[in-house]
């Protein structure tokens, strides 16, 4: 039966409402602050085969991960699935979700005697066992040390609780009363969603329901392909790195656009490691879909059809697709974020080269989620009993700047509907845990400078108050490598953490540090990462610079040294001096004698290659000055002088300059010694010399 447009939309909104009601039930029935206040939960609807239909709640990354969890149920239980069963799983190696703490509770939905769908709910539990309270163990070297690991098991069989399983689980976790109540909240959510879906299936019939699922997925896939088809065919590359304090693990992405298809290939990614941020291909793909939906098909459901329109390849045995028994306690952080951000940078490169792309208004760098810096604490709580909790205040990063606007403060998304997770109110945190906030405020520095500056991250500090000693585990990213900017802008700042004694002395620690201690009266202080900017800082509007100075976000010296603006009179006379200094300091271009009569002419249609760079026939030209930068099919930066600055130990920035004016066309953040980490090669450029493009 072919459904008309109205019927499809009615079904779509019903499905979304079911998930919304299931998610609201979790919030009302769970108890831990991370779930109730922070919003770390989701409710996902899947069809009878385990294909994604839609989801609700804050954590959209759970939606695609739910397909892996349901696949695990079928593997473990085959046909032994009855009405009234409820399953639970948490092991990414065997039918789990994003990591062990994000436990999945899954319920099959039956109508007219047949299986018609699934609800799969997930939230972050305060503890699931393992070597560290809270179950984040940065020093774990295999998954056995991290947590209690559950494949898909029945916690309810035909409506009856399996008490033995509950006893085993709760005997192996800290704070079992909180763990049980949060799991019961997930169970309440699947019950509500399942009742709604069952009523609909009974009314319209299982076949009509499945037809609705299939039609939504088919239409979504076609719509995504249609938008991808507006991108220029070609190859686009970007490299990121995942940090283990001073160690750096390569995460390269090569994206190929061919007609309506797009493939994100992570061949060359670092091998899996003994560090806890190994991840899985389904997690990486799930994240790419969530990020991409902010740019492609924003009005489309994030369903199986959306994901089927994307191809993601992560080599087996790599950091991005590890095998048992690799530790995976942070499989949803660090490496998976770095991978999705590298993929998004390649996508932005493709969009920048595509004049017809519907995503051009949203051009920016990628999101900044890889800079998340959360921390777990354990010790004697306010009640006198042992307590453990996770603080997510360090997720309030700054977003990248857009091509026409400054970045968003306290949010890693420039474009989006809501934050993925919400920071608790200060008063809520202080009422639950033995600490007192000294401040939580907007950062103040020249981080992410550009024509449009990056968003501001949060600075905060708290002091232990009400506990003799707290032990902490820091779980963060990008303590050395900053978040890159775009179109010649500066990078945002990395994370930095300091422990302060009552006398004011400070001890820096790495963003991945297990087992640091805070006695009563001692303080934890963090400056979180900021987003990269867009465009050369020397192009920033003077009034915007003066406004930032007046607001106390930057100093008068920043205004002069970074933006070339004299705050006393608004003069920009220093900009010419700064541009000259760049050219004087820069390394010579790789190619300095380009043919001015290269194939193509001024009469050729100008087509974009990168921000500020056009293809005119067979040459790449700076839009600002008309300088010839490269001849097809060479890298467009070959004719750019390169200004290299040491950013931190083993990390450098490279500014690719207009050879005439000295303005920055692109600023690269790279591990020292690495070759260029980016490429934009639309097919009309790479095949020009072959005569394949007219």
XYZ file of C-alpha atoms in Angstrom:
694
model
C 0.000 0.000 0.000
C 1.416 3.403 -1.015
C 0.934 6.025 1.688
C 0.167 9.598 0.672
C 2.084 12.579 2.053
C -0.441 13.372 4.761
C -0.574 9.786 6.045
C 3.244 9.614 6.202
C 3.482 12.871 8.152
C 0.744 11.849 10.559
C 2.560 8.590 11.282
C 5.895 10.367 11.629
C 4.570 12.760 14.236
C 2.855 9.938 16.094
C 6.122 8.009 16.283
C 7.986 11.096 17.494
C 5.288 11.726 20.097
C 5.591 8.147 21.382
C 9.334 8.649 21.889
C 8.769 12.048 23.459
C 6.346 10.559 25.985
C 8.735 7.688 26.727
C 11.587 10.146 27.261
C 9.478 12.350 29.540
C 8.651 9.263 31.608
C 12.356 8.578 32.125
C 12.884 12.122 33.374
C 9.938 11.857 35.771
C 10.885 8.471 37.238
C 14.711 8.415 37.319
C 16.467 9.993 40.306
C 20.146 10.790 39.628
C 20.944 14.427 38.766
C 22.798 13.518 35.561
C 19.595 12.046 34.149
C 16.959 14.292 35.703
C 18.833 17.615 35.497
C 21.496 16.904 32.893
C 19.184 15.144 30.443
C 21.492 12.216 29.723
C 18.786 9.846 28.457
C 16.942 8.814 25.303
C 13.964 6.823 24.058
C 14.290 5.137 20.653
C 11.716 3.424 18.435
C 12.764 0.662 16.041
C 10.788 -1.584 13.725
C 10.366 -5.328 14.190
C 13.660 -6.020 12.401
C 15.605 -3.523 14.537
C 15.780 -0.717 11.976
C 15.802 2.791 13.408
C 12.509 4.715 13.131
C 13.000 7.760 15.376
C 13.992 8.797 18.865
C 13.330 11.247 21.669
C 15.220 12.752 24.584
C 18.463 14.710 24.572
C 21.049 12.132 23.476
C 20.523 11.535 19.770
C 23.805 9.576 19.663
C 21.875 6.744 21.340
C 19.474 6.370 18.408
C 21.747 4.583 15.932
C 23.519 2.744 18.773
C 20.100 1.208 19.568
C 20.268 -0.720 16.275
C 23.397 -2.464 17.581
C 21.669 -3.253 20.869
C 18.621 -4.806 19.179
C 20.879 -6.776 16.827
C 22.518 -8.123 19.986
C 19.141 -9.312 21.301
C 18.536 -11.305 18.128
C 22.040 -12.798 18.290
C 21.738 -13.813 21.943
C 18.105 -14.932 22.000
C 17.059 -15.761 18.448
C 13.347 -16.597 18.480
C 13.125 -16.685 22.288
C 11.436 -13.276 22.406
C 8.036 -13.054 24.057
C 5.450 -10.437 24.830
C 6.345 -8.967 28.232
C 10.096 -9.569 27.934
C 12.488 -6.747 28.759
C 16.170 -6.976 27.826
C 19.229 -5.116 29.088
C 22.732 -4.739 27.579
C 25.721 -2.455 28.022
C 28.794 -4.071 26.401
C 29.865 -2.346 23.137
C 31.782 -5.523 22.259
C 28.593 -7.587 22.480
C 25.358 -5.816 21.704
C 25.716 -2.724 23.868
C 25.514 0.992 23.220
C 27.970 3.870 23.466
C 29.850 2.627 26.559
C 29.209 0.516 29.622
C 27.513 3.225 31.718
C 25.015 3.967 28.926
C 22.951 0.875 29.563
C 20.188 -0.081 27.116
C 16.771 -1.354 28.267
C 14.805 -2.853 25.371
C 11.226 -4.048 25.063
C 9.651 -5.882 22.114
C 6.169 -4.680 21.146
C 3.574 -7.238 20.049
C 0.181 -6.631 18.432
C -2.251 -9.170 17.015
C 0.180 -11.872 18.108
C 3.191 -10.666 16.070
C 6.282 -8.601 16.829
C 5.731 -5.099 15.404
C 8.538 -3.013 16.900
C 10.934 -2.237 19.724
C 11.529 0.496 22.239
C 15.141 0.870 23.382
C 15.905 3.374 26.130
C 19.293 4.415 27.435
C 20.746 6.678 30.105
C 24.058 7.125 31.865
C 24.164 5.198 35.145
C 26.126 6.569 38.095
C 28.117 3.330 38.339
C 28.341 -0.085 36.679
C 31.248 -1.518 38.650
C 34.862 -1.824 37.607
C 38.088 -0.483 39.043
C 36.944 3.127 39.565
C 33.817 4.675 41.141
C 31.594 5.882 38.344
C 33.202 3.260 36.057
C 35.300 5.728 34.068
C 38.782 4.223 34.361
C 41.303 6.037 32.138
C 44.071 3.650 33.203
C 42.157 0.461 32.360
C 44.039 -1.585 29.774
C 41.228 -3.966 28.840
C 37.442 -4.052 29.076
C 37.476 -6.530 31.979
C 38.793 -3.798 34.288
C 36.167 -1.235 33.325
C 32.713 -2.442 34.340
C 30.209 -5.240 34.688
C 29.686 -6.257 31.056
C 26.254 -7.430 29.962
C 25.290 -8.867 26.594
C 21.553 -8.793 25.924
C 19.988 -10.475 28.974
C 16.365 -10.725 30.099
C 15.685 -8.673 33.196
C 11.970 -9.368 32.797
C 10.618 -12.589 31.279
C 6.986 -12.518 30.166
C 6.300 -9.700 32.620
C 8.134 -11.245 35.606
C 11.307 -9.676 37.052
C 14.333 -11.985 36.933
C 15.468 -11.467 40.523
C 18.695 -13.444 40.229
C 19.961 -11.172 37.466
C 19.005 -8.074 39.411
C 20.866 -9.441 42.438
C 24.040 -10.131 40.464
C 24.007 -6.694 38.824
C 23.257 -4.669 41.953
C 25.819 -6.647 43.973
C 28.538 -5.448 41.581
C 27.801 -1.724 41.458
C 28.317 1.142 43.854
C 25.208 3.040 44.971
C 22.837 0.225 43.901
C 19.771 2.179 45.053
C 20.459 4.927 42.461
C 21.387 2.424 39.766
C 18.189 0.420 40.277
C 15.956 3.503 40.281
C 17.468 4.845 37.065
C 17.061 1.447 35.371
C 13.455 1.349 36.605
C 13.022 4.761 34.982
C 14.206 3.338 31.658
C 11.797 0.432 32.074
C 8.926 2.820 32.742
C 9.836 4.672 29.550
C 9.773 1.556 27.362
C 6.440 0.553 28.915
C 4.865 3.890 27.990
C 6.239 3.854 24.449
C 5.303 0.217 23.898
C 1.704 0.791 25.039
C 1.311 3.661 22.568
C 2.776 1.689 19.670
C 0.732 -1.418 20.497
C -2.500 0.602 20.464
C -1.639 2.045 17.046
C -0.667 -1.363 15.615
C -3.860 -2.970 16.911
C -5.867 -0.210 15.253
C -4.211 -0.061 11.810
C -2.682 -3.550 11.671
C 0.958 -4.737 11.756
C 1.357 -4.629 7.968
C 0.213 -1.026 7.711
C 2.528 -0.063 10.575
C 5.552 -1.690 8.934
C 4.599 -0.047 5.655
C 4.679 3.303 7.437
C 8.123 2.565 8.861
C 9.440 1.527 5.439
C 7.945 4.534 3.651
C 9.480 6.985 6.101
C 12.887 5.377 5.679
C 12.595 5.247 1.886
C 11.631 8.901 1.588
C 14.336 10.015 3.996
C 17.046 8.137 2.135
C 15.943 9.625 -1.203
C 15.885 13.138 0.262
C 19.401 12.803 1.709
C 20.719 11.484 -1.610
C 19.120 14.447 -3.377
C 20.968 16.931 -1.154
C 24.270 15.062 -1.430
C 23.878 15.160 -5.211
C 24.205 18.959 -5.043
C 27.772 18.564 -3.756
C 30.674 18.635 -6.190
C 31.938 15.142 -6.918
C 35.450 14.754 -5.628
C 37.757 13.778 -2.788
C 38.089 15.758 0.445
C 40.501 14.975 3.291
C 41.097 16.045 6.875
C 43.126 14.618 9.739
C 42.513 14.865 13.453
C 44.338 13.409 16.434
C 43.131 11.836 19.640
C 45.253 12.670 22.660
C 46.365 10.524 25.544
C 48.022 13.387 27.355
C 51.306 13.654 25.406
C 50.583 10.735 23.046
C 48.731 11.474 19.809
C 46.752 8.974 17.730
C 46.088 9.751 14.076
C 42.463 9.919 12.878
C 42.383 10.668 9.132
C 39.200 10.889 7.059
C 38.932 10.701 3.276
C 35.481 11.592 2.001
C 34.415 10.764 -1.520
C 31.349 12.325 -3.111
C 30.066 10.557 -6.202
C 26.641 11.536 -7.488
C 24.209 11.153 -4.630
C 26.525 8.969 -2.549
C 28.984 9.990 0.143
C 31.589 7.762 1.782
C 33.582 8.622 4.910
C 36.685 6.410 4.962
C 38.982 6.266 7.992
C 41.629 3.988 6.496
C 44.957 4.818 8.075
C 43.500 5.393 11.543
C 45.801 4.455 14.408
C 45.625 0.836 15.610
C 43.523 0.108 18.675
C 45.291 0.902 21.903
C 45.223 -0.068 25.572
C 43.645 3.305 26.366
C 39.956 3.555 27.182
C 38.831 5.625 24.187
C 38.823 2.828 21.590
C 35.492 2.888 19.784
C 33.321 1.017 17.278
C 32.242 1.709 13.713
C 28.547 1.889 14.646
C 29.361 4.571 17.238
C 31.362 6.629 14.735
C 28.623 6.339 12.110
C 25.961 7.241 14.651
C 27.820 10.407 15.576
C 28.434 11.429 11.962
C 24.715 11.129 11.241
C 23.748 13.305 14.202
C 26.270 16.005 13.251
C 25.460 15.848 9.542
C 21.727 16.237 10.125
C 22.383 19.773 11.336
C 23.573 20.563 7.811
C 21.746 18.113 5.522
C 18.044 17.378 5.699
C 17.414 19.346 8.877
C 13.678 18.703 8.577
C 14.133 14.962 8.018
C 13.805 12.284 10.709
C 17.092 10.795 11.883
C 16.109 7.248 10.970
C 17.454 4.152 9.216
C 16.916 5.777 5.833
C 19.139 8.688 6.831
C 21.943 6.368 7.918
C 21.528 4.089 4.901
C 22.313 7.117 2.721
C 25.781 7.338 4.326
C 28.715 4.954 4.013
C 31.244 4.890 6.840
C 34.333 2.666 6.857
C 36.479 2.157 9.958
C 39.167 -0.547 9.629
C 38.726 -3.516 11.950
C 41.375 -3.478 14.644
C 41.827 0.273 14.477
C 41.180 2.812 17.210
C 37.814 3.456 15.516
C 36.699 -0.172 15.189
C 38.416 -2.091 17.954
C 38.024 -5.746 18.820
C 37.653 -7.508 22.181
C 39.150 -7.106 24.776
C 40.122 -3.512 24.023
C 38.989 -1.028 26.693
C 35.954 0.974 25.549
C 34.984 2.954 28.632
C 35.059 6.216 26.662
C 34.035 4.813 23.279
C 31.593 7.712 22.942
C 34.230 10.376 23.695
C 37.621 11.409 22.346
C 38.366 9.215 19.299
C 34.766 8.916 18.112
C 34.310 12.693 18.442
C 37.611 13.333 16.665
C 36.488 11.029 13.860
C 33.092 12.677 13.426
C 34.699 16.126 13.488
C 37.287 15.120 10.863
C 34.386 13.828 8.760
C 32.472 17.082 9.234
C 35.513 19.111 8.196
C 35.691 17.154 4.945
C 31.990 17.751 4.444
C 32.435 21.493 4.964
C 35.249 21.397 2.399
C 32.902 19.744 -0.077
C 30.201 22.324 0.649
C 32.676 25.180 0.210
C 33.501 23.814 -3.258
C 29.824 23.400 -4.201
C 27.980 26.574 -5.256
C 24.609 24.796 -5.377
C 24.764 23.050 -1.991
C 21.842 23.785 0.328
C 24.297 23.596 3.249
C 26.322 26.676 2.259
C 24.581 28.989 4.782
C 25.876 26.729 7.576
C 29.547 26.706 6.578
C 31.818 26.566 9.605
C 34.431 24.325 11.069
C 33.233 21.116 12.657
C 31.650 20.909 16.096
C 33.850 20.913 19.203
C 32.545 17.904 21.135
C 35.973 16.253 21.160
C 36.999 18.988 23.597
C 34.530 17.756 26.225
C 36.119 17.600 29.653
C 34.078 15.768 32.272
C 35.259 14.597 35.658
C 34.087 11.969 38.130
C 34.466 12.273 41.889
C 34.043 9.874 44.792
C 34.355 10.200 48.542
C 32.258 10.849 51.621
C 29.126 12.718 50.585
C 26.928 15.216 52.380
C 24.985 12.404 54.074
C 28.154 10.862 55.475
C 27.908 7.865 53.152
C 30.237 7.151 50.243
C 29.090 8.983 47.132
C 30.167 9.140 43.495
C 29.097 11.431 40.688
C 30.039 12.847 37.306
C 30.336 16.564 36.633
C 29.473 17.652 33.105
C 30.111 21.369 33.554
C 33.192 20.935 31.345
C 30.970 20.110 28.356
C 29.985 23.805 28.122
C 32.479 24.474 25.339
C 32.410 27.185 22.721
C 31.188 26.337 19.227
C 33.103 27.138 16.041
C 32.293 30.385 14.295
C 30.148 30.375 11.192
C 30.860 32.069 7.888
C 28.583 34.959 8.889
C 28.393 34.919 12.691
C 30.369 34.465 15.895
C 30.283 31.076 17.575
C 27.849 30.070 20.289
C 28.985 30.325 23.891
C 28.698 27.298 26.236
C 27.560 24.985 23.432
C 29.600 22.871 21.018
C 26.989 23.288 18.254
C 26.749 26.333 16.003
C 23.656 24.930 14.270
C 21.207 22.790 16.188
C 18.011 22.371 18.109
C 19.308 22.015 21.672
C 22.386 21.042 23.633
C 23.051 17.308 23.671
C 23.366 17.477 27.421
C 22.484 20.187 29.909
C 24.695 21.489 32.696
C 23.163 21.265 36.158
C 22.286 24.466 37.989
C 24.988 25.412 40.489
C 22.463 25.197 43.315
C 21.426 21.657 42.356
C 25.022 20.436 42.298
C 25.837 22.080 45.624
C 22.725 20.597 47.242
C 23.679 17.048 46.254
C 27.468 17.022 46.640
C 30.170 18.281 49.039
C 31.427 21.235 47.040
C 30.975 24.982 46.725
C 31.351 26.813 43.411
C 33.728 29.776 43.522
C 32.713 30.860 40.004
C 31.306 29.567 36.723
C 31.655 32.140 33.966
C 32.383 32.958 30.337
C 36.021 32.646 29.266
C 38.010 35.789 28.531
C 40.857 35.687 26.020
C 41.518 35.962 22.282
C 40.747 32.274 21.668
C 39.305 31.489 18.228
C 40.064 34.904 16.743
C 38.709 35.507 13.280
C 36.546 37.707 11.124
C 33.941 35.909 13.208
C 35.309 34.616 16.496
C 34.755 31.189 18.013
C 32.319 30.638 20.846
C 33.399 30.995 24.446
C 33.849 28.007 26.704
C 33.196 28.030 30.427
C 35.719 28.726 33.178
C 34.770 27.363 36.581
C 36.246 26.530 39.946
C 34.834 24.797 42.992
C 36.188 24.079 46.463
C 35.618 20.855 48.419
C 33.224 21.681 51.241
C 31.725 18.938 53.444
C 33.997 15.970 52.698
C 37.450 15.181 54.119
C 38.777 13.979 50.749
C 37.550 13.543 47.192
C 39.212 11.385 44.542
C 38.782 12.423 40.934
C 39.207 11.040 37.438
C 39.513 13.548 34.633
C 38.112 12.414 31.289
C 38.819 15.073 28.705
C 40.125 15.729 25.237
C 42.299 18.309 23.530
C 44.605 19.405 26.283
C 47.377 20.057 23.729
C 45.804 20.286 20.280
C 43.374 23.202 19.909
C 40.106 23.193 17.987
C 40.822 24.361 14.404
C 39.359 27.434 12.774
C 38.334 27.887 9.145
C 39.080 30.212 6.244
C 42.248 31.596 7.857
C 40.968 32.014 11.423
C 42.838 31.153 14.596
C 42.153 27.946 16.531
C 40.259 27.957 19.796
C 42.094 27.266 23.003
C 42.551 23.722 24.393
C 41.427 22.548 27.843
C 43.521 23.183 30.924
C 42.998 21.970 34.508
C 44.616 23.201 37.719
C 44.293 21.929 41.314
C 44.604 24.726 43.893
C 45.686 24.517 47.522
C 44.086 26.796 50.133
C 47.240 28.951 50.058
C 46.674 29.587 46.335
C 49.473 27.392 44.927
C 48.476 25.609 41.719
C 49.254 22.149 40.306
C 48.383 21.563 36.623
C 47.106 18.097 35.709
C 46.439 16.465 32.358
C 42.926 16.234 30.948
C 43.232 12.441 31.288
C 44.299 11.889 34.890
C 43.084 9.058 37.101
C 43.074 9.180 40.890
C 43.973 12.778 41.733
C 42.896 13.896 45.210
C 41.237 16.994 46.633
C 41.231 17.349 50.434
C 38.629 19.601 52.018
C 39.348 23.244 51.262
C 41.213 22.426 48.049
C 39.873 23.501 44.658
C 39.421 22.179 41.131
C 39.731 24.791 38.356
C 39.252 24.361 34.616
C 39.361 26.488 31.502
C 37.419 24.596 28.855
C 38.075 24.542 25.136
C 36.840 27.236 22.791
C 35.728 27.007 19.181
C 37.844 28.042 16.215
C 37.056 31.220 14.315
C 36.100 31.898 10.697
C 38.082 34.171 8.402
C 41.233 36.208 8.913
C 41.159 38.088 12.262
C 42.399 41.184 10.409
C 39.051 41.281 8.578
C 36.968 41.530 11.762
C 34.666 44.506 11.899
C 36.139 47.195 14.114
C 32.882 47.660 16.021
C 32.856 43.941 16.893
C 36.417 44.187 18.238
C 35.553 47.238 20.330
C 32.425 45.528 21.662
C 34.486 42.533 22.827
C 36.950 44.863 24.559
C 34.133 46.786 26.255
C 32.584 43.493 27.437
C 35.903 42.424 28.934
C 36.240 39.412 26.623
C 39.572 40.593 25.186
C 42.118 43.202 26.225
C 43.213 46.327 24.377
C 46.501 44.531 23.676
C 44.573 41.606 22.102
C 42.693 44.086 19.952
C 45.968 45.561 18.702
C 48.116 42.414 18.378
C 45.468 40.000 17.084
C 42.957 42.210 15.285
C 45.103 45.223 14.382
C 42.680 47.670 16.018
C 43.664 50.624 18.223
C 40.918 50.874 20.827
C 41.692 54.528 21.534
C 40.425 55.702 18.165
C 39.285 52.592 16.267
C 42.165 52.914 13.830
C 43.189 49.889 11.756
C 46.489 51.281 10.531
C 48.389 48.458 12.243
C 46.781 45.823 10.038
C 49.114 46.641 7.156
C 52.122 46.228 9.426
C 50.877 42.839 10.678
C 50.258 41.599 7.128
C 53.800 42.579 6.114
C 55.219 40.819 9.174
C 53.420 37.640 8.158
C 54.924 37.630 4.670
C 58.395 38.447 6.026
C 58.261 35.539 8.498
C 56.594 32.981 6.211
C 58.334 30.081 4.544
C 58.369 30.336 0.730
C 55.602 28.700 -1.248
C 56.229 25.197 -2.597
C 55.772 26.559 -6.115
C 56.855 30.136 -6.777
C 56.866 30.285 -10.575
C 53.342 29.616 -11.673
C 52.356 30.053 -15.302
C 50.261 33.176 -15.667
C 49.036 31.804 -18.981
C 47.926 28.465 -17.501
C 44.975 26.705 -19.071
C 41.934 28.881 -18.476
C 41.442 32.603 -18.696
C 39.620 35.465 -17.078
C 36.631 34.524 -19.212
C 36.428 31.119 -17.504
C 33.562 30.648 -15.090
C 34.823 31.127 -11.526
C 33.952 28.162 -9.314
C 34.836 27.792 -5.617
C 37.504 25.415 -4.338
C 37.829 26.678 -0.770
C 36.779 29.809 1.124
C 38.475 32.732 -0.639
C 39.841 30.503 -3.435
C 38.350 30.020 -6.897
C 38.990 27.757 -9.840
C 39.285 29.697 -13.085
C 39.849 27.225 -15.832
C 42.881 25.205 -14.799
C 44.211 27.583 -12.173
C 43.399 28.284 -8.526
C 43.207 31.982 -7.711
C 42.938 34.042 -4.529
C 39.628 35.904 -4.712
C 41.065 38.804 -2.709
C 44.102 39.600 -4.855
C 43.801 37.549 -8.034
C 47.119 35.846 -7.224
C 47.608 32.481 -8.931
C 48.002 29.792 -6.278
C 48.202 26.498 -8.178
C 47.669 24.735 -11.480
C 45.305 21.775 -11.700
C 45.452 19.156 -10.313
C 47.968 20.326 -7.649
C 46.982 21.188 -4.081
C 45.521 24.692 -4.156
C 47.929 25.890 -1.421
C 51.086 25.170 -3.445
C 51.532 28.865 -4.242
C 50.900 30.070 -0.692
C 53.715 31.228 1.609
C 53.310 29.322 4.876
C 53.643 30.936 8.294
C 54.490 28.182 10.805
C 54.193 28.816 14.553
C 54.853 26.379 17.383
C 51.591 26.173 19.335
C 52.617 23.728 22.035
C 55.049 20.864 22.402
C 54.789 18.858 19.189
C 51.883 20.900 17.798
C 52.042 23.730 15.288
C 49.795 26.058 13.312
C 50.387 26.716 9.630
C 48.866 29.783 8.002
C 48.601 29.561 4.225
C 48.862 33.145 3.021
C 47.744 35.106 0.002
C 51.175 35.725 -1.602
C 50.253 39.307 -2.489
C 48.421 40.631 0.577
C 49.523 38.337 3.415
C 45.949 37.553 4.466
C 45.418 34.010 5.772
C 43.404 31.789 3.431
C 43.573 28.721 5.651
C 45.018 27.954 9.093
C 45.955 24.356 9.770
C 46.483 22.776 13.191
C 48.832 19.823 12.919
C 51.204 17.572 14.776
C 54.704 18.780 13.964
C 56.316 16.933 11.099
C 53.040 15.810 9.527
C 52.430 16.673 5.867
C 49.409 18.767 4.949
C 46.402 17.350 6.729
C 43.663 18.688 4.438
C 42.687 18.506 0.778
C 39.859 19.815 -1.344
C 39.871 18.186 -4.782
C 36.542 18.521 -6.599
C 36.537 16.318 -9.676
C 36.410 19.328 -12.015
C 39.778 20.370 -10.526
C 41.539 17.009 -10.186
C 40.570 15.891 -13.717
C 41.095 19.206 -15.490
C 44.432 18.175 -16.978
C 42.809 15.060 -18.442
C 40.394 17.184 -20.424
C 37.434 15.522 -18.669
C 35.923 18.819 -17.510
C 34.868 21.463 -19.967
